[in-house]
Short mmCIF file of N, CA and C in Angstrom, two decimals:
data_model
loop_
_atom_site.label_atom_id
_atom_site.label_comp_id
_atom_site.label_asym_id
_atom_site.label_seq_id
_atom_site.Cartn_x
_atom_site.Cartn_y
_atom_site.Cartn_z
N MET V 1 99.90 171.60 148.80
CA MET V 1 100.53 172.22 147.86
C MET V 1 101.95 171.64 148.21
N LEU V 2 102.73 171.65 146.78
CA LEU V 2 104.04 171.04 146.60
C LEU V 2 104.47 172.10 146.64
N THR V 3 105.97 171.78 147.16
CA THR V 3 106.71 173.29 147.02
C THR V 3 108.44 172.34 147.15
N ALA V 4 109.06 172.77 145.83
CA ALA V 4 110.22 172.25 145.73
C ALA V 4 111.26 173.26 146.27
N VAL V 5 112.20 172.86 146.81
CA VAL V 5 113.45 173.73 147.49
C VAL V 5 114.57 173.34 147.56
N LYS V 6 115.60 174.18 146.98
CA LYS V 6 116.83 173.40 146.93
C LYS V 6 117.76 173.54 148.43
N GLY V 7 119.05 172.60 148.41
CA GLY V 7 119.15 172.53 149.93
C GLY V 7 120.37 171.77 149.86
N HIS V 8 120.84 171.25 151.05
CA HIS V 8 122.53 170.77 151.13
C HIS V 8 122.62 169.90 152.13
N TYR V 9 123.00 169.44 152.33
CA TYR V 9 123.72 168.22 153.53
C TYR V 9 125.06 168.93 154.51
N ASP V 10 125.34 169.67 155.25
CA ASP V 10 126.10 170.05 156.07
C ASP V 10 127.20 169.44 157.04
N GLY V 11 126.82 167.94 156.62
CA GLY V 11 127.50 166.83 157.12
C GLY V 11 127.12 166.28 158.65
N THR V 12 125.94 166.93 159.40
CA THR V 12 125.09 166.26 160.27
C THR V 12 123.42 166.38 159.96
N LYS V 13 123.01 167.55 158.65
CA LYS V 13 121.75 167.52 159.05
C LYS V 13 121.50 168.19 157.73
N ILE V 14 120.40 167.91 157.17
CA ILE V 14 119.86 168.47 155.57
C ILE V 14 119.65 170.06 155.85
N VAL V 15 120.35 170.77 155.60
CA VAL V 15 120.13 172.51 155.34
C VAL V 15 119.11 173.09 154.04
N MET V 16 117.93 173.77 154.04
CA MET V 16 117.07 174.13 153.00
C MET V 16 117.95 175.36 152.60
N ASP V 17 118.43 175.64 151.43
CA ASP V 17 118.66 177.11 151.09
C ASP V 17 117.83 178.21 150.92
N GLU V 18 116.47 178.03 151.41
CA GLU V 18 115.40 178.73 151.26
C GLU V 18 114.88 178.92 152.85
N ASN V 19 114.60 180.44 152.96
CA ASN V 19 113.71 179.98 154.73
C ASN V 19 112.46 179.80 153.90
N LEU V 20 112.24 178.30 154.69
CA LEU V 20 110.65 178.08 154.44
C LEU V 20 110.01 177.88 155.61
N LYS V 21 108.75 178.24 156.05
CA LYS V 21 108.37 177.65 157.31
C LYS V 21 107.57 176.40 157.01
N LEU V 22 108.35 175.02 158.11
CA LEU V 22 107.42 174.15 157.96
C LEU V 22 106.78 173.80 159.43
N MET V 23 105.72 173.05 159.52
CA MET V 23 105.03 172.95 160.63
C MET V 23 105.62 171.19 160.76
N THR V 24 105.60 171.09 162.74
CA THR V 24 105.52 170.02 162.85
C THR V 24 105.11 168.96 162.02
N GLY V 25 105.75 167.56 162.08
CA GLY V 25 104.65 166.51 161.64
C GLY V 25 104.41 166.61 160.04
N GLN V 26 104.98 168.07 159.28
CA GLN V 26 105.04 167.78 158.40
C GLN V 26 105.76 167.04 157.09
N LYS V 27 104.85 166.39 156.53
CA LYS V 27 105.19 165.01 155.80
C LYS V 27 106.36 165.49 154.34
N LEU V 28 107.26 165.10 154.22
CA LEU V 28 108.66 165.72 153.28
C LEU V 28 108.80 164.46 151.97
N ILE V 29 109.15 164.86 150.74
CA ILE V 29 109.98 164.01 149.97
C ILE V 29 111.56 164.81 149.72
N ILE V 30 112.71 164.24 150.26
CA ILE V 30 114.24 164.40 149.76
C ILE V 30 114.23 163.42 148.75
N THR V 31 115.33 164.08 147.73
CA THR V 31 115.66 163.65 146.54
C THR V 31 116.95 164.00 146.88
N ILE V 32 117.85 162.97 146.69
CA ILE V 32 119.35 162.99 146.97
C ILE V 32 119.92 163.13 145.51
N LEU V 33 120.86 164.35 145.23
CA LEU V 33 121.08 164.36 143.83
C LEU V 33 122.49 164.26 143.79
N ASN V 34 123.07 163.58 142.55
CA ASN V 34 124.31 163.00 142.08
C ASN V 34 125.14 164.34 141.91
N ASP V 35 126.49 164.65 142.93
CA ASP V 35 127.04 165.57 142.64
C ASP V 35 128.13 166.18 140.99
N PHE V 36 127.73 164.78 140.45
CA PHE V 36 128.62 164.54 139.18
C PHE V 36 127.91 164.99 138.06
N GLY V 37 126.09 164.91 138.23
CA GLY V 37 125.13 165.57 137.49
C GLY V 37 125.51 164.83 136.12
N GLU V 38 125.52 165.60 134.90
CA GLU V 38 125.77 165.25 133.57
C GLU V 38 127.01 164.65 133.12
N ALA V 39 127.86 164.54 133.61
CA ALA V 39 129.08 163.66 133.29
C ALA V 39 128.41 162.09 133.43
N ASP V 40 127.94 161.66 134.98
CA ASP V 40 127.52 160.46 135.13
C ASP V 40 126.37 159.98 133.47
N ALA V 41 125.75 160.97 133.32
CA ALA V 41 124.84 160.27 132.42
C ALA V 41 125.12 160.52 130.94
N THR V 42 126.62 160.73 130.73
CA THR V 42 127.04 160.66 129.43
C THR V 42 127.69 159.27 129.66
N ALA V 43 128.37 159.28 130.72
CA ALA V 43 129.25 158.03 130.68
C ALA V 43 128.49 157.14 130.80
N ALA V 44 127.16 157.25 131.52
CA ALA V 44 125.85 155.68 131.43
C ALA V 44 125.59 155.68 129.87
N ARG V 45 125.40 156.50 129.36
CA ARG V 45 124.95 156.55 127.80
C ARG V 45 126.00 155.52 126.88
N HIS V 46 127.60 156.35 126.91
CA HIS V 46 128.74 155.61 126.56
C HIS V 46 128.99 154.08 127.07
N GLY V 47 128.52 153.94 128.18
CA GLY V 47 128.41 152.62 128.66
C GLY V 47 127.52 151.37 127.88
N LEU V 48 126.68 152.12 127.47
CA LEU V 48 125.24 151.13 126.79
C LEU V 48 125.49 150.98 125.30
N ARG V 49 126.83 152.07 124.73
CA ARG V 49 126.99 151.51 123.55
C ARG V 49 127.23 150.10 122.94
N GLY V 50 126.44 149.36 122.00
CA GLY V 50 126.85 148.13 121.96
C GLY V 50 125.90 147.25 122.82
N SER V 51 125.54 147.39 123.63
CA SER V 51 125.00 146.34 124.74
C SER V 51 123.80 145.42 123.82
N LEU V 52 123.42 145.88 122.82
CA LEU V 52 122.09 145.18 122.30
C LEU V 52 122.74 144.12 121.15
N SER V 53 123.83 144.45 120.76
CA SER V 53 124.72 144.12 119.31
C SER V 53 124.33 142.90 119.43
N LYS V 54 124.50 141.98 120.46
CA LYS V 54 124.18 140.32 120.51
C LYS V 54 123.23 139.59 119.52
N TYR V 55 121.87 140.70 120.03
CA TYR V 55 120.90 140.40 119.36
C TYR V 55 120.47 141.02 117.81
N ALA V 56 121.72 141.30 117.27
CA ALA V 56 121.57 141.89 115.85
C ALA V 56 121.36 140.77 114.91
N ASN V 57 120.91 141.03 113.96
CA ASN V 57 120.90 139.89 112.73
C ASN V 57 121.75 140.67 111.51
N PRO V 58 123.05 140.02 110.68
CA PRO V 58 123.08 140.99 109.74
C PRO V 58 122.43 140.84 109.01
N LYS V 59 121.76 139.47 108.47
CA LYS V 59 120.78 139.17 107.28
C LYS V 59 119.87 140.51 107.06
N LEU V 60 119.22 140.48 108.51
CA LEU V 60 118.15 141.92 108.31
C LEU V 60 118.66 142.88 108.21
N GLN V 61 119.95 143.25 108.31
CA GLN V 61 120.29 145.09 108.52
C GLN V 61 120.39 145.63 106.78
N GLU V 62 120.26 144.41 105.89
CA GLU V 62 120.40 145.29 104.58
C GLU V 62 118.51 145.71 104.28
N LYS V 63 117.51 144.92 104.89
CA LYS V 63 116.42 145.03 104.75
C LYS V 63 116.16 146.29 105.32
N GLU V 64 116.78 146.70 106.47
CA GLU V 64 116.32 147.84 107.52
C GLU V 64 116.47 149.04 106.33
N GLN V 65 117.24 149.18 105.60
CA GLN V 65 117.84 150.68 104.59
C GLN V 65 116.22 150.82 103.52
N SER V 66 115.59 149.55 103.46
CA SER V 66 114.74 150.08 102.82
C SER V 66 113.15 149.64 103.28
N ALA V 67 113.16 149.28 104.69
CA ALA V 67 112.01 149.08 105.65
C ALA V 67 110.64 150.38 105.43
N TRP V 68 111.20 151.24 105.57
CA TRP V 68 110.02 151.96 105.79
C TRP V 68 109.51 152.18 104.26
N GLU V 69 110.01 152.54 103.35
CA GLU V 69 109.53 152.40 101.52
C GLU V 69 108.93 151.20 101.30
N SER V 70 109.48 149.88 101.83
CA SER V 70 108.56 148.63 101.62
C SER V 70 107.32 148.74 102.33
N ALA V 71 107.37 149.26 103.44
CA ALA V 71 105.92 149.31 104.66
C ALA V 71 105.01 150.49 104.12
N VAL V 72 105.48 151.47 103.12
CA VAL V 72 104.75 151.94 102.56
C VAL V 72 103.79 151.75 101.01
N ILE V 73 104.33 151.01 100.58
CA ILE V 73 104.10 150.02 99.58
C ILE V 73 103.09 149.33 99.86
N GLU V 74 103.78 148.38 100.87
CA GLU V 74 102.80 147.37 101.18
C GLU V 74 101.58 147.47 101.63
N LYS V 75 101.20 148.66 102.29
CA LYS V 75 99.74 149.32 102.97
C LYS V 75 99.12 150.20 101.72
N TYR V 76 100.21 151.29 101.02
CA TYR V 76 99.28 151.97 100.23
C TYR V 76 99.56 151.71 98.58
N GLY V 77 99.81 150.90 98.45
CA GLY V 77 100.13 150.47 96.83
C GLY V 77 101.68 151.24 96.38
N ASN V 78 101.92 151.04 95.20
CA ASN V 78 103.13 151.47 94.48
C ASN V 78 102.62 152.73 93.77
N ALA V 79 102.39 153.72 94.28
CA ALA V 79 101.35 154.71 93.45
C ALA V 79 103.00 156.08 92.93
#
């Protein structure tokens, strides 16, 4: 059985926020969460902006505007 339990680190040990009976030797998976949460995810997204710009081909950007329409015409004809 897999159970998720919230908890915290009190400076010396990990303390579960819920009273859960564990057996000696029972295997656990402990995931450490970042205190900053959503702020870090937003910063990471902003930090990646423009990271692929070195691969951009300005000559192809004009074709991107009509790429879907061109693909449909190529596949199904001009109906």
